[in-house]
Each structure stands twice: as C-alpha cells, then as structure tokens.
PDB file of C-alpha atoms in Angstrom:
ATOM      1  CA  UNK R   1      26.608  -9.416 -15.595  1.00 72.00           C
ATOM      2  CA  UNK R   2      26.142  -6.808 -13.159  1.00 82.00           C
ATOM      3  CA  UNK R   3      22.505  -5.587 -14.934  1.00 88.00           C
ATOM      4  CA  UNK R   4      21.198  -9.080 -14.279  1.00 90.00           C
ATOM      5  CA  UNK R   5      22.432  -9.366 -11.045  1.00 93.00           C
ATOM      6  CA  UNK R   6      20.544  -5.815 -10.406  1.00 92.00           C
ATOM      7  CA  UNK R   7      17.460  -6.919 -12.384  1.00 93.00           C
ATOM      8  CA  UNK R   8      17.301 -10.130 -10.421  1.00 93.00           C
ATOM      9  CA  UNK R   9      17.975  -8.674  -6.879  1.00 95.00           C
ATOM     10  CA  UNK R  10      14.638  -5.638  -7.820  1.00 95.00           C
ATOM     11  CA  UNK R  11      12.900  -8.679  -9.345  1.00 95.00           C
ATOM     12  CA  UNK R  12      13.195 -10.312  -5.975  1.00 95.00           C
ATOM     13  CA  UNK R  13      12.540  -7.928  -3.790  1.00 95.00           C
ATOM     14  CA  UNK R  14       9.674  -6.799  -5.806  1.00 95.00           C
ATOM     15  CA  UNK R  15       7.915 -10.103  -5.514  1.00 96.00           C
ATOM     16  CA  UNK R  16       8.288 -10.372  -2.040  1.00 95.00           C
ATOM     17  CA  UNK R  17       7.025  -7.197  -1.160  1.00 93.00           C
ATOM     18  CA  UNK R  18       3.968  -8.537  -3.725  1.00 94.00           C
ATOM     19  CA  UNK R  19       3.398 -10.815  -1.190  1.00 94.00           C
ATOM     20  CA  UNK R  20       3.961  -8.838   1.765  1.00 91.00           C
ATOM     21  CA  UNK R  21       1.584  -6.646   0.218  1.00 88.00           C
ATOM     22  CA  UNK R  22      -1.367  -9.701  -0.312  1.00 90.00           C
ATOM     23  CA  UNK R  23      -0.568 -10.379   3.534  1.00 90.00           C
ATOM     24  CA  UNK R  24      -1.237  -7.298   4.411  1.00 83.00           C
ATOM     25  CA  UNK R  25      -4.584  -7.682   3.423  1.00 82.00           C
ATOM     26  CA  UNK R  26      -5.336 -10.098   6.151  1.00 83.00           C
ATOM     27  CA  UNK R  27      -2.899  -9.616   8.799  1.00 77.00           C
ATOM     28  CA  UNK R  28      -3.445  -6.379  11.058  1.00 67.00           C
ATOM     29  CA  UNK R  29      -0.545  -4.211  11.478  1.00 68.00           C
ATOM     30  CA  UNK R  30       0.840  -5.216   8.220  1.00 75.00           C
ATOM     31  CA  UNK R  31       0.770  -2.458   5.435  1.00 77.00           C
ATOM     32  CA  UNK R  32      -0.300  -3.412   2.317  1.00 82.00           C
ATOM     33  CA  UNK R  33      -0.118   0.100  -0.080  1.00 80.00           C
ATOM     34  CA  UNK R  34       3.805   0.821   1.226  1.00 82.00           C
ATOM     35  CA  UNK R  35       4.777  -2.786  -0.051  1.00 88.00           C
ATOM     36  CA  UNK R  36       2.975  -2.683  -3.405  1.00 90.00           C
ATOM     37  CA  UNK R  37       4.380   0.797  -4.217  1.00 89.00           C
ATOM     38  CA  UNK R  38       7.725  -0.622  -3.372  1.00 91.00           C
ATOM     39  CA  UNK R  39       6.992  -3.784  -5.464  1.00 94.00           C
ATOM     40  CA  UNK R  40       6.038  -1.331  -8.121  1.00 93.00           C
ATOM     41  CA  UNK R  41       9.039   0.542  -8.001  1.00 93.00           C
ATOM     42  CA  UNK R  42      10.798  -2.217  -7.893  1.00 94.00           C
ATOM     43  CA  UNK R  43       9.534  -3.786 -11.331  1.00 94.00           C
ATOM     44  CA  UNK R  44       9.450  -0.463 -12.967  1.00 93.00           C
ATOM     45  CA  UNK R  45      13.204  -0.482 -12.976  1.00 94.00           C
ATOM     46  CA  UNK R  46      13.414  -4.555 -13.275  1.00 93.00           C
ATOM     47  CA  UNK R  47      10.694  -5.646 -15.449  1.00 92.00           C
ATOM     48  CA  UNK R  48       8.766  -3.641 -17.592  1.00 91.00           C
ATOM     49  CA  UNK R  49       6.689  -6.505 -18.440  1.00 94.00           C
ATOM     50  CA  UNK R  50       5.385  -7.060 -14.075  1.00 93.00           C
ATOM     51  CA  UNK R  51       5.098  -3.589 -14.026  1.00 93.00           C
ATOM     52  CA  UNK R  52       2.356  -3.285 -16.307  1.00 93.00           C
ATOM     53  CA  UNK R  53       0.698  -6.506 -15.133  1.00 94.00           C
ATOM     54  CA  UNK R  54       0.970  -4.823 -11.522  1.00 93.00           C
ATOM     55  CA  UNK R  55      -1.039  -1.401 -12.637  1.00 92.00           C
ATOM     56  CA  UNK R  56      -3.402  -3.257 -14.695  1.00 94.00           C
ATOM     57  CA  UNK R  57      -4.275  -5.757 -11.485  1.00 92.00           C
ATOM     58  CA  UNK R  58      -7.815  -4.872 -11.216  1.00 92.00           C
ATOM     59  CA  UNK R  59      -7.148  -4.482  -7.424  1.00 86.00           C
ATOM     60  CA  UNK R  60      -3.995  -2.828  -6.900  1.00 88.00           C
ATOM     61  CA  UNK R  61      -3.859  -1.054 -10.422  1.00 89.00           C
ATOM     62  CA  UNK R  62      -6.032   1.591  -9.939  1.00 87.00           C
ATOM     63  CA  UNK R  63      -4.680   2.423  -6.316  1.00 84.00           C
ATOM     64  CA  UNK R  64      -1.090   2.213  -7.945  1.00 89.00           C
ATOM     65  CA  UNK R  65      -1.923   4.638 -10.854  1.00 87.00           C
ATOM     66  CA  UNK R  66      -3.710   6.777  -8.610  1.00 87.00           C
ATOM     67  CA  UNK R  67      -0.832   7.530  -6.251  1.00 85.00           C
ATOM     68  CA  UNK R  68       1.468   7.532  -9.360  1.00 84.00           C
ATOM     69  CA  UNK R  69      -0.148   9.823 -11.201  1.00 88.00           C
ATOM     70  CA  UNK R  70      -1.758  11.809  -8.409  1.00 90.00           C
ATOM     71  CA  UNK R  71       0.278  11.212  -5.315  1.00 87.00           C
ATOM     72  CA  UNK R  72      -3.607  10.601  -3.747  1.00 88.00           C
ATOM     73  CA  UNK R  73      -6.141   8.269  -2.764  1.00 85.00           C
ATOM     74  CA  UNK R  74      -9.669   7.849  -3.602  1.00 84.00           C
ATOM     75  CA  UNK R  75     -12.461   8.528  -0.979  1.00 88.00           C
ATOM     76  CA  UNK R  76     -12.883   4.178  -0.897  1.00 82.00           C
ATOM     77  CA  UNK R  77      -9.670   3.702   0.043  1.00 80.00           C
ATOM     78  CA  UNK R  78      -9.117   6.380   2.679  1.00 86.00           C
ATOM     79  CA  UNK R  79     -12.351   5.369   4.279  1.00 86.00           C
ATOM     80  CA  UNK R  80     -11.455   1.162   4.033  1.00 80.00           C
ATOM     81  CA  UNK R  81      -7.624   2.152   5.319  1.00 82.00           C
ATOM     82  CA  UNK R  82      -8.923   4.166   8.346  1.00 88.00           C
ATOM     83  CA  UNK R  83     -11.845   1.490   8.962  1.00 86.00           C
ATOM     84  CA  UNK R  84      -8.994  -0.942   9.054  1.00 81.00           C
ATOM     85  CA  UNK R  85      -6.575   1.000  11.150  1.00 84.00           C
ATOM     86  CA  UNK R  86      -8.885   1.571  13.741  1.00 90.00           C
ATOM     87  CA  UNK R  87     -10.849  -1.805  13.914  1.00 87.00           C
ATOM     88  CA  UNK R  88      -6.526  -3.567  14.010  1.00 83.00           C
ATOM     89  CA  UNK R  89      -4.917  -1.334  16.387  1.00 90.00           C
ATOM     90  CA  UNK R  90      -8.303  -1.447  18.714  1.00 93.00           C
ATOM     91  CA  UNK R  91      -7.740  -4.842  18.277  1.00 90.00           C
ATOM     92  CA  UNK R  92      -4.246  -4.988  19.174  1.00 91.00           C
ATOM     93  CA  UNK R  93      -4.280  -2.167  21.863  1.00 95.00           C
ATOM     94  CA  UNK R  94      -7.376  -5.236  23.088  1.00 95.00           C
ATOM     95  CA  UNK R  95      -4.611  -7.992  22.899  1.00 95.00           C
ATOM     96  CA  UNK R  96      -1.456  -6.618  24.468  1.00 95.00           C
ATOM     97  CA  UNK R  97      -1.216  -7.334  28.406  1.00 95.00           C
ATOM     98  CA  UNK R  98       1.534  -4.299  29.540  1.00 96.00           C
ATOM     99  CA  UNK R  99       0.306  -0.712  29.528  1.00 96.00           C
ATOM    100  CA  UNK R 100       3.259   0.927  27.934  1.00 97.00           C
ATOM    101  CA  UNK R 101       2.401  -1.161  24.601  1.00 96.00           C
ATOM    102  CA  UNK R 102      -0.904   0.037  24.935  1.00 96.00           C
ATOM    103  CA  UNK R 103       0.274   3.828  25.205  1.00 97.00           C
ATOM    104  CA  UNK R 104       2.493   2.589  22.493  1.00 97.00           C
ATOM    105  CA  UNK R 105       0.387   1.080  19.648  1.00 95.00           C
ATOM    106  CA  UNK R 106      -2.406   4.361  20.522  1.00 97.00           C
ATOM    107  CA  UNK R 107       0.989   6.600  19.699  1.00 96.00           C
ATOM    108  CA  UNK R 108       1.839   4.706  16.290  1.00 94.00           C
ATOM    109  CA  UNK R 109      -2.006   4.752  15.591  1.00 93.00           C
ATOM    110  CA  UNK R 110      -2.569   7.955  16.302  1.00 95.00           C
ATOM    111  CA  UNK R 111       0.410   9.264  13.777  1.00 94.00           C
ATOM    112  CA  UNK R 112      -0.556   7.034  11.070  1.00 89.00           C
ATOM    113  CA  UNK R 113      -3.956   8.341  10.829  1.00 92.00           C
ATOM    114  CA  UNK R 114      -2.650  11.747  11.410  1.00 94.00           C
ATOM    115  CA  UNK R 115      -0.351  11.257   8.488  1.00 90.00           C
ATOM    116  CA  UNK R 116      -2.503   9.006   6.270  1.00 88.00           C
ATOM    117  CA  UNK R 117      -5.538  11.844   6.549  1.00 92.00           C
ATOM    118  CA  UNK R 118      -3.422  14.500   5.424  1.00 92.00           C
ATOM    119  CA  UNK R 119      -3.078  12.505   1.912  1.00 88.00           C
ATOM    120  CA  UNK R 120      -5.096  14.336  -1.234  1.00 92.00           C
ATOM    121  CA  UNK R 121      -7.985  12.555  -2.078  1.00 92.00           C
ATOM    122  CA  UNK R 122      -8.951  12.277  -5.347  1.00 88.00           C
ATOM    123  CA  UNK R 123     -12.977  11.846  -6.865  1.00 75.00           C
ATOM    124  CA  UNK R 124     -13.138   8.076  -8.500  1.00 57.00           C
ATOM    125  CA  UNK R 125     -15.161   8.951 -11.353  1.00 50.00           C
ATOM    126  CA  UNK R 126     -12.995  11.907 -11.844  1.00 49.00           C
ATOM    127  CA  UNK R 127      -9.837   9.327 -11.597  1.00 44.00           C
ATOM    128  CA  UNK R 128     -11.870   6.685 -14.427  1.00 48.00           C
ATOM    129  CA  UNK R 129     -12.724   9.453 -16.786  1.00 44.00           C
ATOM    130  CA  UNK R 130      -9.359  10.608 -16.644  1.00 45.00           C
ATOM    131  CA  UNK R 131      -7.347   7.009 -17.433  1.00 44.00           C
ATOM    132  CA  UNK R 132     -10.519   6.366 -20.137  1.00 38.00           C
ATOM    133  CA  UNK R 133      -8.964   9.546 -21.867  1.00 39.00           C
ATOM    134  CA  UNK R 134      -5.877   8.225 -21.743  1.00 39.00           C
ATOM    135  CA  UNK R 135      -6.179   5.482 -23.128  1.00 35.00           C
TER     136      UNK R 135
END
C-alpha cells in the first residue's frame, strides 16, 4: 500500500511538472529544463515505462539525456535559453511600473545567466554519435 501511494504521489508530481515544463515554453519567467528534469526524476523512480517515453520525446529527450549523461547542454540550447532570458526579463524589467522590481528582476537575471553560462557545453554531433553507439 505504501509503494502505490509513493508511485502515485511521483507519478503526480511528475506530470505536473510535464506540464509546467510545456508552459514554460510559452510563458516568460517560467523554467522549462528545471521542471522536466524534475518530471524525469520523478518517473524514473515511479514509472519506468514515462521515463523512457520522456527521454525518447524528440524534444525534451535529447536535452534530458544530455544533462543525464553529461551534466551539459548543447551549444542550441545555451544560445535559445540565453536568447530567451534576455528577450523575457527585458520584457518584464519593460512591464513592471516600481523601480525596485526593476533592480530586482536585472538581479535574478543577471545570476541566472551567470549561473546558466557556467554550464559545460557539449558538441551535438559529438552528443548523436555518441547515443548512435549506444544503441
């Protein structure tokens, strides 16, 4: 009884961070790569079964595996991520009326790129030859 109840509670939480994740996509200030990693770890240790269908996503698969097996991103991603960064917290910094959340969101922008530029990046076709070998 108490392995289902487990298994259901990581089942849940990993679909809603799923769709977090999907959100994130298309809402600014909304991370989408900390949710699906959580909804990954989440099915690993719930559901074998969503676990694979999440790292074979054709989307979110090969970022997944990537920080998985690398704890890195490829050059894409780092340059979409710090495209969209920029273009949402300009946006918001636009937006907000008082100062002090201005100062504020240029703060939490500033150490997220800080932080999110310091990640490894690894080659793609280095990354593809690699899982073909696998295989």
């Amino acid at each position: 009884m108490k392995n289902i109840i487990k298994q259901a509670i990581l089942l849940s939480v990993g679909w809603l961070c799923v769709v977090l994740g999907v959100l994130g996509i298309f809402l600014p200030l909304l991370p989408t790569t900390p949710f699906l990693l959580l909804a990954s770890a989440c099915f690993m240790r719930g559901s074998p079964r969503l676990s694979h269908w999440l790292h074979q996503h054709p989307h979110f698969g090969p970022v997944l595996q990537n920080w998985h097996d690398n704890r890195a991103v490829s050059k894409t991603v780092k340059r979409r991520a710090n495209i969209t960064i920029v273009l949402s917290f300009s946006l918001s910094i636009y937006l907000v009326p008082l100062l002090w959340h201005k100062v504020m969101l240029m703060g939490m922008a500033t150490l997220l790129l800080v932080w999110f530029n310091r990640l490894p990046v690894v080659d793609n076709s280095l990354f593809s030859n690699a899982s073909v070998g696998n295989k």
